[in-house]
Amino acid sequence: MSSSNIPRPQDRPSCWGGAVIRLESHVAGRIEDYALIGDMQTAALVCRDGTVDWLCLPRFDSPAVFAGLLGTEQHGFWRLGPAHRGSEGPPAATRRRYRGDSLVLESEWDTPRGTVRVIDFMPPRDGAPQVIRIVEGVSGRVPMSSALRMRFAYGQVVPWVHKVGDRVVAVAGPDSVWLDTEVDTYGKDLTTYSEFTVAPGDRMAFTISWEPSHKPQPSLPDPEGSLTATEDFWRAWVAQCTYTGPYREAVVRSLITLKALTYGPTGGIVAAPTTSLPEDIGGVRNWDYRFTWLRDAAITLSSLLRTGYREEAQAWREWLLRAVAGDPENLQIMYGIAGERELGENELHWLPGYEGSTPVRIGNGAAHQLQLDVYGEVTEALHLGHMTGLARNDYASLLQLKLIRYLEKHWNEPDEGIWEVRGPRRHFVHSKVMAWVAVDRTVKLIESGEVDGPLDRLKDLRDEIHYDVCEKGYDRERNTFTQSYGSRELDASLLLIPQMGFLPPDDKRVIGTIEAIQRELSTEDGFVLRYPTSSTDTSGDDNLDGLPGDEGAFLACSFWLADDLAMIGRVEEARRLFEKLLALRNDLGLLAEEWDPRRQRQVGNFPQAFSHVPLIDTALRLTAAGAFRG
């Protein structure tokens, strides 16, 4: 960034007692090294060493201002922590935690000169989006440094940086980011630095605020007042939680994470706040998850409803009705967070990717795939809302009938399935099961008297789909359902068969499928792969999903297995698996999409709604079954 207008010492190194400060040596941490802070419109990831490596402004799906997570320090970061020698990397915090049941992060460093605390948060927004960082002296006198390198458009654009009074502002195109702090700043190497010392009781704040560049500058921040308001917000929100069981800490942290992934103005829920964190480190399985998948959002809604959060469920239903509008025949599997339909996929060639995992993608080309299971998930969510007493919405019932009319004509077509394969379409068993769910829940809606519909015809359709799946998707020789009609491969989505009520848990075909998945799709640790990426079928396809490489154990599927084990009476085994999964969370209780059993680390976009939702569901099921110690 340009620093010609920022006062700075002339050509001198930054140092205390010979320790030259050089913050540009930071490299991205492991995925589980990151903490999430957010304001229900966007989110930032903060590494253990005090570096913000990812932040999109002003929305989840906006271009990143800090993209160091997917590149290098040249692509934008903000590091705030104890000063360190140039030959050393920034030190990791000695400990960190969220303040109670909130999204306010505290990181503490014990240094030879004393202890210092940094408080990071984003206040729930009623104006400009802000990231606020408060440095607090705990003991001794600790030299501190801040290095702020803003790069717009995912690290590609160097902004014009200058001073407006006591404020520093970075401007590029439509964006401006304002830095406010009482600490002196100076520019060097296209970076804005601050160097200061904190003693016990000192509190020094740094705030960045985003504003469209053509508008007047944002109001001056009130860091301490915003901290109080942010803590009050989260305290009041968590108080609505109705779950009081033994896994409350894990459930509440997951609920807070899901709330943080909700785009407040519309009620849309992003799958994750990141793009292109790899499922296979060094590979090409890198996708943009900053959109609202109907499937993910529907299961999120079910978890929120079952834990007392009706307002969020209501907002999601309204988002759904706006997104689908009057065109259910062209239902997309995902939309933008405000209901946008065009999510074109592009590659950012200037970013080297997380640990060399390329390409880095924005947008998602799967948006226009045919995934028939989505009709089932949406209908199940609408059904659950009805059953739990959400205020009646006549258009929601009308939409459900329109979706079923489409499904009547298309349920028996091949599709890309729940995992969005980029290979040939297949008759995926899970897709057919969820088509059955859509019809079954609509039958129940008509039987309740809420709407009029072709009840007898839909009952016949429900029976037809059920028979079709049991005849064509079941391998009698091995006593297991298979991934698709005519296939011998398994798929972890088959674990949802008893959970959706397609067959009862004590059906021998259900038990056989669960045991087959344990044998053929489980890792040594007992976690579950989605499906075998390499085919053993005679179809000639080397990769079932049309992509090279492998992936880790899919955490949602592993929670589904724990659910199924509890449903078939193997409750203690379910509890052990669940608690092993809880142990995979990072120190702040966060989960990515997958677990790499070879590298023993989290992989995929982070944090992932599709991991935290089944965590909540399994906790509820095990609590109901009494499956816990003490």
JSON list of N, CA and C in Angstrom, two decimals, residues 288-353:
[
{"chain": "A", "resi": 288, "resn": "ASP", "atom": "N", "xyz": [-15.66, -22.76, -3.37]},
{"chain": "A", "resi": 288, "resn": "ASP", "atom": "CA", "xyz": [-16.15, -21.56, -2.70]},
{"chain": "A", "resi": 288, "resn": "ASP", "atom": "C", "xyz": [-17.44, -21.91, -1.97]},
{"chain": "A", "resi": 289, "resn": "TYR", "atom": "N", "xyz": [-17.43, -21.75, -0.64]},
{"chain": "A", "resi": 289, "resn": "TYR", "atom": "CA", "xyz": [-18.58, -22.13, 0.18]},
{"chain": "A", "resi": 289, "resn": "TYR", "atom": "C", "xyz": [-19.33, -20.93, 0.74]},
{"chain": "A", "resi": 290, "resn": "ARG", "atom": "N", "xyz": [-19.12, -19.75, 0.20]},
{"chain": "A", "resi": 290, "resn": "ARG", "atom": "CA", "xyz": [-19.72, -18.54, 0.77]},
{"chain": "A", "resi": 290, "resn": "ARG", "atom": "C", "xyz": [-21.11, -18.25, 0.18]},
{"chain": "A", "resi": 291, "resn": "PHE", "atom": "N", "xyz": [-21.87, -19.31, 0.01]},
{"chain": "A", "resi": 291, "resn": "PHE", "atom": "CA", "xyz": [-23.21, -19.20, -0.54]},
{"chain": "A", "resi": 291, "resn": "PHE", "atom": "C", "xyz": [-24.18, -20.00, 0.31]},
{"chain": "A", "resi": 292, "resn": "THR", "atom": "N", "xyz": [-25.45, -19.89, -0.02]},
{"chain": "A", "resi": 292, "resn": "THR", "atom": "CA", "xyz": [-26.49, -20.57, 0.75]},
{"chain": "A", "resi": 292, "resn": "THR", "atom": "C", "xyz": [-26.97, -21.79, -0.02]},
{"chain": "A", "resi": 293, "resn": "TRP", "atom": "N", "xyz": [-26.52, -22.95, 0.42]},
{"chain": "A", "resi": 293, "resn": "TRP", "atom": "CA", "xyz": [-27.02, -24.22, -0.11]},
{"chain": "A", "resi": 293, "resn": "TRP", "atom": "C", "xyz": [-28.38, -24.49, 0.53]},
{"chain": "A", "resi": 294, "resn": "LEU", "atom": "N", "xyz": [-29.36, -24.83, -0.27]},
{"chain": "A", "resi": 294, "resn": "LEU", "atom": "CA", "xyz": [-30.67, -25.14, 0.30]},
{"chain": "A", "resi": 294, "resn": "LEU", "atom": "C", "xyz": [-30.56, -26.31, 1.27]},
{"chain": "A", "resi": 295, "resn": "ARG", "atom": "N", "xyz": [-29.75, -27.30, 0.93]},
{"chain": "A", "resi": 295, "resn": "ARG", "atom": "CA", "xyz": [-29.59, -28.47, 1.79]},
{"chain": "A", "resi": 295, "resn": "ARG", "atom": "C", "xyz": [-29.01, -28.08, 3.14]},
{"chain": "A", "resi": 296, "resn": "ASP", "atom": "N", "xyz": [-27.89, -27.36, 3.12]},
{"chain": "A", "resi": 296, "resn": "ASP", "atom": "CA", "xyz": [-27.23, -26.98, 4.37]},
{"chain": "A", "resi": 296, "resn": "ASP", "atom": "C", "xyz": [-28.12, -26.09, 5.21]},
{"chain": "A", "resi": 297, "resn": "ALA", "atom": "N", "xyz": [-28.76, -25.12, 4.54]},
{"chain": "A", "resi": 297, "resn": "ALA", "atom": "CA", "xyz": [-29.60, -24.19, 5.27]},
{"chain": "A", "resi": 297, "resn": "ALA", "atom": "C", "xyz": [-30.82, -24.89, 5.87]},
{"chain": "A", "resi": 298, "resn": "ALA", "atom": "N", "xyz": [-31.36, -25.88, 5.15]},
{"chain": "A", "resi": 298, "resn": "ALA", "atom": "CA", "xyz": [-32.53, -26.59, 5.66]},
{"chain": "A", "resi": 298, "resn": "ALA", "atom": "C", "xyz": [-32.19, -27.39, 6.91]},
{"chain": "A", "resi": 299, "resn": "ILE", "atom": "N", "xyz": [-31.05, -28.09, 6.90]},
{"chain": "A", "resi": 299, "resn": "ILE", "atom": "CA", "xyz": [-30.69, -28.86, 8.09]},
{"chain": "A", "resi": 299, "resn": "ILE", "atom": "C", "xyz": [-30.29, -27.93, 9.23]},
{"chain": "A", "resi": 300, "resn": "THR", "atom": "N", "xyz": [-29.72, -26.77, 8.90]},
{"chain": "A", "resi": 300, "resn": "THR", "atom": "CA", "xyz": [-29.40, -25.79, 9.93]},
{"chain": "A", "resi": 300, "resn": "THR", "atom": "C", "xyz": [-30.69, -25.31, 10.60]},
{"chain": "A", "resi": 301, "resn": "LEU", "atom": "N", "xyz": [-31.69, -25.04, 9.79]},
{"chain": "A", "resi": 301, "resn": "LEU", "atom": "CA", "xyz": [-32.97, -24.60, 10.32]},
{"chain": "A", "resi": 301, "resn": "LEU", "atom": "C", "xyz": [-33.54, -25.64, 11.29]},
{"chain": "A", "resi": 302, "resn": "SER", "atom": "N", "xyz": [-33.42, -26.92, 10.95]},
{"chain": "A", "resi": 302, "resn": "SER", "atom": "CA", "xyz": [-33.98, -27.94, 11.83]},
{"chain": "A", "resi": 302, "resn": "SER", "atom": "C", "xyz": [-33.28, -27.94, 13.18]},
{"chain": "A", "resi": 303, "resn": "SER", "atom": "N", "xyz": [-31.96, -27.75, 13.19]},
{"chain": "A", "resi": 303, "resn": "SER", "atom": "CA", "xyz": [-31.23, -27.71, 14.46]},
{"chain": "A", "resi": 303, "resn": "SER", "atom": "C", "xyz": [-31.60, -26.48, 15.28]},
{"chain": "A", "resi": 304, "resn": "LEU", "atom": "N", "xyz": [-31.76, -25.35, 14.61]},
{"chain": "A", "resi": 304, "resn": "LEU", "atom": "CA", "xyz": [-32.15, -24.13, 15.32]},
{"chain": "A", "resi": 304, "resn": "LEU", "atom": "C", "xyz": [-33.54, -24.28, 15.93]},
{"chain": "A", "resi": 305, "resn": "LEU", "atom": "N", "xyz": [-34.46, -24.85, 15.18]},
{"chain": "A", "resi": 305, "resn": "LEU", "atom": "CA", "xyz": [-35.82, -25.02, 15.70]},
{"chain": "A", "resi": 305, "resn": "LEU", "atom": "C", "xyz": [-35.82, -25.92, 16.93]},
{"chain": "A", "resi": 306, "resn": "ARG", "atom": "N", "xyz": [-35.02, -26.97, 16.90]},
{"chain": "A", "resi": 306, "resn": "ARG", "atom": "CA", "xyz": [-35.03, -27.93, 18.01]},
{"chain": "A", "resi": 306, "resn": "ARG", "atom": "C", "xyz": [-34.29, -27.43, 19.24]},
{"chain": "A", "resi": 307, "resn": "THR", "atom": "N", "xyz": [-33.61, -26.29, 19.11]},
{"chain": "A", "resi": 307, "resn": "THR", "atom": "CA", "xyz": [-32.92, -25.73, 20.27]},
{"chain": "A", "resi": 307, "resn": "THR", "atom": "C", "xyz": [-33.48, -24.36, 20.67]},
{"chain": "A", "resi": 308, "resn": "GLY", "atom": "N", "xyz": [-34.64, -24.00, 20.11]},
{"chain": "A", "resi": 308, "resn": "GLY", "atom": "CA", "xyz": [-35.35, -22.83, 20.60]},
{"chain": "A", "resi": 308, "resn": "GLY", "atom": "C", "xyz": [-35.24, -21.58, 19.77]},
{"chain": "A", "resi": 309, "resn": "TYR", "atom": "N", "xyz": [-34.64, -21.64, 18.58]},
{"chain": "A", "resi": 309, "resn": "TYR", "atom": "CA", "xyz": [-34.36, -20.42, 17.80]},
{"chain": "A", "resi": 309, "resn": "TYR", "atom": "C", "xyz": [-35.36, -20.27, 16.65]},
{"chain": "A", "resi": 310, "resn": "ARG", "atom": "N", "xyz": [-36.55, -19.82, 16.99]},
{"chain": "A", "resi": 310, "resn": "ARG", "atom": "CA", "xyz": [-37.62, -19.69, 16.01]},
{"chain": "A", "resi": 310, "resn": "ARG", "atom": "C", "xyz": [-37.43, -18.48, 15.10]},
{"chain": "A", "resi": 311, "resn": "GLU", "atom": "N", "xyz": [-36.86, -17.40, 15.63]},
{"chain": "A", "resi": 311, "resn": "GLU", "atom": "CA", "xyz": [-36.69, -16.20, 14.81]},
{"chain": "A", "resi": 311, "resn": "GLU", "atom": "C", "xyz": [-35.79, -16.48, 13.61]},
{"chain": "A", "resi": 312, "resn": "GLU", "atom": "N", "xyz": [-34.69, -17.19, 13.82]},
{"chain": "A", "resi": 312, "resn": "GLU", "atom": "CA", "xyz": [-33.79, -17.53, 12.72]},
{"chain": "A", "resi": 312, "resn": "GLU", "atom": "C", "xyz": [-34.47, -18.46, 11.73]},
{"chain": "A", "resi": 313, "resn": "ALA", "atom": "N", "xyz": [-35.27, -19.41, 12.24]},
{"chain": "A", "resi": 313, "resn": "ALA", "atom": "CA", "xyz": [-35.99, -20.31, 11.36]},
{"chain": "A", "resi": 313, "resn": "ALA", "atom": "C", "xyz": [-36.99, -19.55, 10.50]},
{"chain": "A", "resi": 314, "resn": "GLN", "atom": "N", "xyz": [-37.68, -18.60, 11.11]},
{"chain": "A", "resi": 314, "resn": "GLN", "atom": "CA", "xyz": [-38.65, -17.79, 10.37]},
{"chain": "A", "resi": 314, "resn": "GLN", "atom": "C", "xyz": [-37.94, -16.98, 9.28]},
{"chain": "A", "resi": 315, "resn": "ALA", "atom": "N", "xyz": [-36.78, -16.41, 9.61]},
{"chain": "A", "resi": 315, "resn": "ALA", "atom": "CA", "xyz": [-36.04, -15.59, 8.64]},
{"chain": "A", "resi": 315, "resn": "ALA", "atom": "C", "xyz": [-35.57, -16.46, 7.47]},
{"chain": "A", "resi": 316, "resn": "TRP", "atom": "N", "xyz": [-35.14, -17.70, 7.77]},
{"chain": "A", "resi": 316, "resn": "TRP", "atom": "CA", "xyz": [-34.70, -18.58, 6.68]},
{"chain": "A", "resi": 316, "resn": "TRP", "atom": "C", "xyz": [-35.86, -18.93, 5.77]},
{"chain": "A", "resi": 317, "resn": "ARG", "atom": "N", "xyz": [-37.02, -19.20, 6.34]},
{"chain": "A", "resi": 317, "resn": "ARG", "atom": "CA", "xyz": [-38.16, -19.53, 5.50]},
{"chain": "A", "resi": 317, "resn": "ARG", "atom": "C", "xyz": [-38.53, -18.37, 4.58]},
{"chain": "A", "resi": 318, "resn": "GLU", "atom": "N", "xyz": [-38.46, -17.15, 5.11]},
{"chain": "A", "resi": 318, "resn": "GLU", "atom": "CA", "xyz": [-38.74, -15.99, 4.27]},
{"chain": "A", "resi": 318, "resn": "GLU", "atom": "C", "xyz": [-37.68, -15.84, 3.18]},
{"chain": "A", "resi": 319, "resn": "TRP", "atom": "N", "xyz": [-36.42, -16.11, 3.53]},
{"chain": "A", "resi": 319, "resn": "TRP", "atom": "CA", "xyz": [-35.36, -16.07, 2.51]},
{"chain": "A", "resi": 319, "resn": "TRP", "atom": "C", "xyz": [-35.66, -17.08, 1.41]},
{"chain": "A", "resi": 320, "resn": "LEU", "atom": "N", "xyz": [-36.05, -18.29, 1.78]},
{"chain": "A", "resi": 320, "resn": "LEU", "atom": "CA", "xyz": [-36.35, -19.34, 0.81]},
{"chain": "A", "resi": 320, "resn": "LEU", "atom": "C", "xyz": [-37.45, -18.90, -0.14]},
{"chain": "A", "resi": 321, "resn": "LEU", "atom": "N", "xyz": [-38.52, -18.34, 0.40]},
{"chain": "A", "resi": 321, "resn": "LEU", "atom": "CA", "xyz": [-39.65, -17.94, -0.45]},
{"chain": "A", "resi": 321, "resn": "LEU", "atom": "C", "xyz": [-39.24, -16.85, -1.43]},
{"chain": "A", "resi": 322, "resn": "ARG", "atom": "N", "xyz": [-38.39, -15.94, -0.99]},
{"chain": "A", "resi": 322, "resn": "ARG", "atom": "CA", "xyz": [-37.91, -14.89, -1.91]},
{"chain": "A", "resi": 322, "resn": "ARG", "atom": "C", "xyz": [-36.99, -15.47, -2.97]},
{"chain": "A", "resi": 323, "resn": "ALA", "atom": "N", "xyz": [-36.09, -16.39, -2.56]},
{"chain": "A", "resi": 323, "resn": "ALA", "atom": "CA", "xyz": [-35.11, -16.94, -3.50]},
{"chain": "A", "resi": 323, "resn": "ALA", "atom": "C", "xyz": [-35.79, -17.77, -4.59]},
{"chain": "A", "resi": 324, "resn": "VAL", "atom": "N", "xyz": [-36.69, -18.64, -4.19]},
{"chain": "A", "resi": 324, "resn": "VAL", "atom": "CA", "xyz": [-37.35, -19.51, -5.16]},
{"chain": "A", "resi": 324, "resn": "VAL", "atom": "C", "xyz": [-38.37, -18.72, -5.96]},
{"chain": "A", "resi": 325, "resn": "ALA", "atom": "N", "xyz": [-39.01, -17.74, -5.31]},
{"chain": "A", "resi": 325, "resn": "ALA", "atom": "CA", "xyz": [-39.99, -16.86, -5.95]},
{"chain": "A", "resi": 325, "resn": "ALA", "atom": "C", "xyz": [-41.08, -17.69, -6.61]},
{"chain": "A", "resi": 326, "resn": "GLY", "atom": "N", "xyz": [-41.47, -17.32, -7.83]},
{"chain": "A", "resi": 326, "resn": "GLY", "atom": "CA", "xyz": [-42.54, -18.04, -8.51]},
{"chain": "A", "resi": 326, "resn": "GLY", "atom": "C", "xyz": [-42.03, -19.05, -9.51]},
{"chain": "A", "resi": 327, "resn": "ASP", "atom": "N", "xyz": [-40.80, -19.54, -9.30]},
{"chain": "A", "resi": 327, "resn": "ASP", "atom": "CA", "xyz": [-40.15, -20.37, -10.32]},
{"chain": "A", "resi": 327, "resn": "ASP", "atom": "C", "xyz": [-39.58, -21.65, -9.71]},
{"chain": "A", "resi": 328, "resn": "PRO", "atom": "N", "xyz": [-40.41, -22.45, -9.01]},
{"chain": "A", "resi": 328, "resn": "PRO", "atom": "CA", "xyz": [-39.87, -23.66, -8.38]},
{"chain": "A", "resi": 328, "resn": "PRO", "atom": "C", "xyz": [-39.38, -24.70, -9.37]},
{"chain": "A", "resi": 329, "resn": "GLU", "atom": "N", "xyz": [-39.84, -24.62, -10.65]},
{"chain": "A", "resi": 329, "resn": "GLU", "atom": "CA", "xyz": [-39.36, -25.59, -11.63]},
{"chain": "A", "resi": 329, "resn": "GLU", "atom": "C", "xyz": [-37.88, -25.42, -11.91]},
{"chain": "A", "resi": 330, "resn": "ASN", "atom": "N", "xyz": [-37.36, -24.22, -11.66]},
{"chain": "A", "resi": 330, "resn": "ASN", "atom": "CA", "xyz": [-35.93, -23.95, -11.88]},
{"chain": "A", "resi": 330, "resn": "ASN", "atom": "C", "xyz": [-35.21, -23.79, -10.54]},
{"chain": "A", "resi": 331, "resn": "LEU", "atom": "N", "xyz": [-35.61, -24.57, -9.57]},
{"chain": "A", "resi": 331, "resn": "LEU", "atom": "CA", "xyz": [-34.98, -24.53, -8.26]},
{"chain": "A", "resi": 331, "resn": "LEU", "atom": "C", "xyz": [-33.48, -24.79, -8.37]},
{"chain": "A", "resi": 332, "resn": "GLN", "atom": "N", "xyz": [-32.68, -23.91, -7.79]},
{"chain": "A", "resi": 332, "resn": "GLN", "atom": "CA", "xyz": [-31.24, -24.13, -7.74]},
{"chain": "A", "resi": 332, "resn": "GLN", "atom": "C", "xyz": [-30.87, -24.81, -6.44]},
{"chain": "A", "resi": 333, "resn": "ILE", "atom": "N", "xyz": [-29.74, -25.48, -6.42]},
{"chain": "A", "resi": 333, "resn": "ILE", "atom": "CA", "xyz": [-29.29, -26.11, -5.18]},
{"chain": "A", "resi": 333, "resn": "ILE", "atom": "C", "xyz": [-28.70, -25.09, -4.22]},
{"chain": "A", "resi": 334, "resn": "MET", "atom": "N", "xyz": [-28.29, -23.94, -4.74]},
{"chain": "A", "resi": 334, "resn": "MET", "atom": "CA", "xyz": [-27.71, -22.89, -3.91]},
{"chain": "A", "resi": 334, "resn": "MET", "atom": "C", "xyz": [-28.00, -21.53, -4.54]},
{"chain": "A", "resi": 335, "resn": "TYR", "atom": "N", "xyz": [-27.93, -20.52, -3.69]},
{"chain": "A", "resi": 335, "resn": "TYR", "atom": "CA", "xyz": [-28.15, -19.14, -4.10]},
{"chain": "A", "resi": 335, "resn": "TYR", "atom": "C", "xyz": [-27.15, -18.26, -3.37]},
{"chain": "A", "resi": 336, "resn": "GLY", "atom": "N", "xyz": [-27.05, -17.01, -3.82]},
{"chain": "A", "resi": 336, "resn": "GLY", "atom": "CA", "xyz": [-26.29, -16.03, -3.06]},
{"chain": "A", "resi": 336, "resn": "GLY", "atom": "C", "xyz": [-27.00, -15.71, -1.76]},
{"chain": "A", "resi": 337, "resn": "ILE", "atom": "N", "xyz": [-26.31, -15.06, -0.85]},
{"chain": "A", "resi": 337, "resn": "ILE", "atom": "CA", "xyz": [-26.86, -14.83, 0.48]},
{"chain": "A", "resi": 337, "resn": "ILE", "atom": "C", "xyz": [-28.06, -13.90, 0.47]},
{"chain": "A", "resi": 338, "resn": "ALA", "atom": "N", "xyz": [-28.26, -13.15, -0.60]},
{"chain": "A", "resi": 338, "resn": "ALA", "atom": "CA", "xyz": [-29.47, -12.34, -0.74]},
{"chain": "A", "resi": 338, "resn": "ALA", "atom": "C", "xyz": [-30.43, -12.95, -1.76]},
{"chain": "A", "resi": 339, "resn": "GLY", "atom": "N", "xyz": [-30.15, -14.19, -2.19]},
{"chain": "A", "resi": 339, "resn": "GLY", "atom": "CA", "xyz": [-31.01, -14.86, -3.15]},
{"chain": "A", "resi": 339, "resn": "GLY", "atom": "C", "xyz": [-30.52, -14.76, -4.59]},
{"chain": "A", "resi": 340, "resn": "GLU", "atom": "N", "xyz": [-29.31, -14.29, -4.81]},
{"chain": "A", "resi": 340, "resn": "GLU", "atom": "CA", "xyz": [-28.77, -14.18, -6.17]},
{"chain": "A", "resi": 340, "resn": "GLU", "atom": "C", "xyz": [-28.69, -15.57, -6.81]},
{"chain": "A", "resi": 341, "resn": "ARG", "atom": "N", "xyz": [-28.91, -15.61, -8.12]},
{"chain": "A", "resi": 341, "resn": "ARG", "atom": "CA", "xyz": [-28.91, -16.88, -8.85]},
{"chain": "A", "resi": 341, "resn": "ARG", "atom": "C", "xyz": [-27.61, -17.14, -9.62]},
{"chain": "A", "resi": 342, "resn": "GLU", "atom": "N", "xyz": [-26.96, -16.10, -10.07]},
{"chain": "A", "resi": 342, "resn": "GLU", "atom": "CA", "xyz": [-25.76, -16.28, -10.89]},
{"chain": "A", "resi": 342, "resn": "GLU", "atom": "C", "xyz": [-24.53, -16.33, -9.99]},
{"chain": "A", "resi": 343, "resn": "LEU", "atom": "N", "xyz": [-23.90, -17.48, -9.93]},
{"chain": "A", "resi": 343, "resn": "LEU", "atom": "CA", "xyz": [-22.74, -17.70, -9.05]},
{"chain": "A", "resi": 343, "resn": "LEU", "atom": "C", "xyz": [-21.56, -18.22, -9.86]},
{"chain": "A", "resi": 344, "resn": "GLY", "atom": "N", "xyz": [-21.34, -17.64, -11.02]},
{"chain": "A", "resi": 344, "resn": "GLY", "atom": "CA", "xyz": [-20.33, -18.13, -11.95]},
{"chain": "A", "resi": 344, "resn": "GLY", "atom": "C", "xyz": [-18.99, -18.41, -11.31]},
{"chain": "A", "resi": 345, "resn": "GLU", "atom": "N", "xyz": [-18.37, -19.52, -11.69]},
{"chain": "A", "resi": 345, "resn": "GLU", "atom": "CA", "xyz": [-17.12, -19.97, -11.09]},
{"chain": "A", "resi": 345, "resn": "GLU", "atom": "C", "xyz": [-15.93, -19.44, -11.86]},
{"chain": "A", "resi": 346, "resn": "ASN", "atom": "N", "xyz": [-14.97, -18.86, -11.15]},
{"chain": "A", "resi": 346, "resn": "ASN", "atom": "CA", "xyz": [-13.73, -18.34, -11.75]},
{"chain": "A", "resi": 346, "resn": "ASN", "atom": "C", "xyz": [-12.55, -18.76, -10.90]},
{"chain": "A", "resi": 347, "resn": "GLU", "atom": "N", "xyz": [-11.36, -18.69, -11.49]},
{"chain": "A", "resi": 347, "resn": "GLU", "atom": "CA", "xyz": [-10.13, -19.03, -10.79]},
{"chain": "A", "resi": 347, "resn": "GLU", "atom": "C", "xyz": [-9.25, -17.79, -10.63]},
{"chain": "A", "resi": 348, "resn": "LEU", "atom": "N", "xyz": [-8.68, -17.63, -9.44]},
{"chain": "A", "resi": 348, "resn": "LEU", "atom": "CA", "xyz": [-7.82, -16.48, -9.14]},
{"chain": "A", "resi": 348, "resn": "LEU", "atom": "C", "xyz": [-6.37, -16.93, -9.31]},
{"chain": "A", "resi": 349, "resn": "HIS", "atom": "N", "xyz": [-5.84, -16.71, -10.50]},
{"chain": "A", "resi": 349, "resn": "HIS", "atom": "CA", "xyz": [-4.54, -17.26, -10.85]},
{"chain": "A", "resi": 349, "resn": "HIS", "atom": "C", "xyz": [-3.39, -16.65, -10.07]},
{"chain": "A", "resi": 350, "resn": "TRP", "atom": "N", "xyz": [-3.59, -15.45, -9.50]},
{"chain": "A", "resi": 350, "resn": "TRP", "atom": "CA", "xyz": [-2.49, -14.79, -8.79]},
{"chain": "A", "resi": 350, "resn": "TRP", "atom": "C", "xyz": [-2.31, -15.31, -7.35]},
{"chain": "A", "resi": 351, "resn": "LEU", "atom": "N", "xyz": [-3.26, -16.11, -6.87]},
{"chain": "A", "resi": 351, "resn": "LEU", "atom": "CA", "xyz": [-3.12, -16.66, -5.52]},
{"chain": "A", "resi": 351, "resn": "LEU", "atom": "C", "xyz": [-2.57, -18.08, -5.59]},
{"chain": "A", "resi": 352, "resn": "PRO", "atom": "N", "xyz": [-1.49, -18.36, -4.85]},
{"chain": "A", "resi": 352, "resn": "PRO", "atom": "CA", "xyz": [-0.88, -19.69, -4.91]},
{"chain": "A", "resi": 352, "resn": "PRO", "atom": "C", "xyz": [-1.64, -20.76, -4.15]},
{"chain": "A", "resi": 353, "resn": "GLY", "atom": "N", "xyz": [-2.68, -20.38, -3.40]},
{"chain": "A", "resi": 353, "resn": "GLY", "atom": "CA", "xyz": [-3.51, -21.36, -2.72]},
{"chain": "A", "resi": 353, "resn": "GLY", "atom": "C", "xyz": [-2.99, -21.74, -1.35]}
]
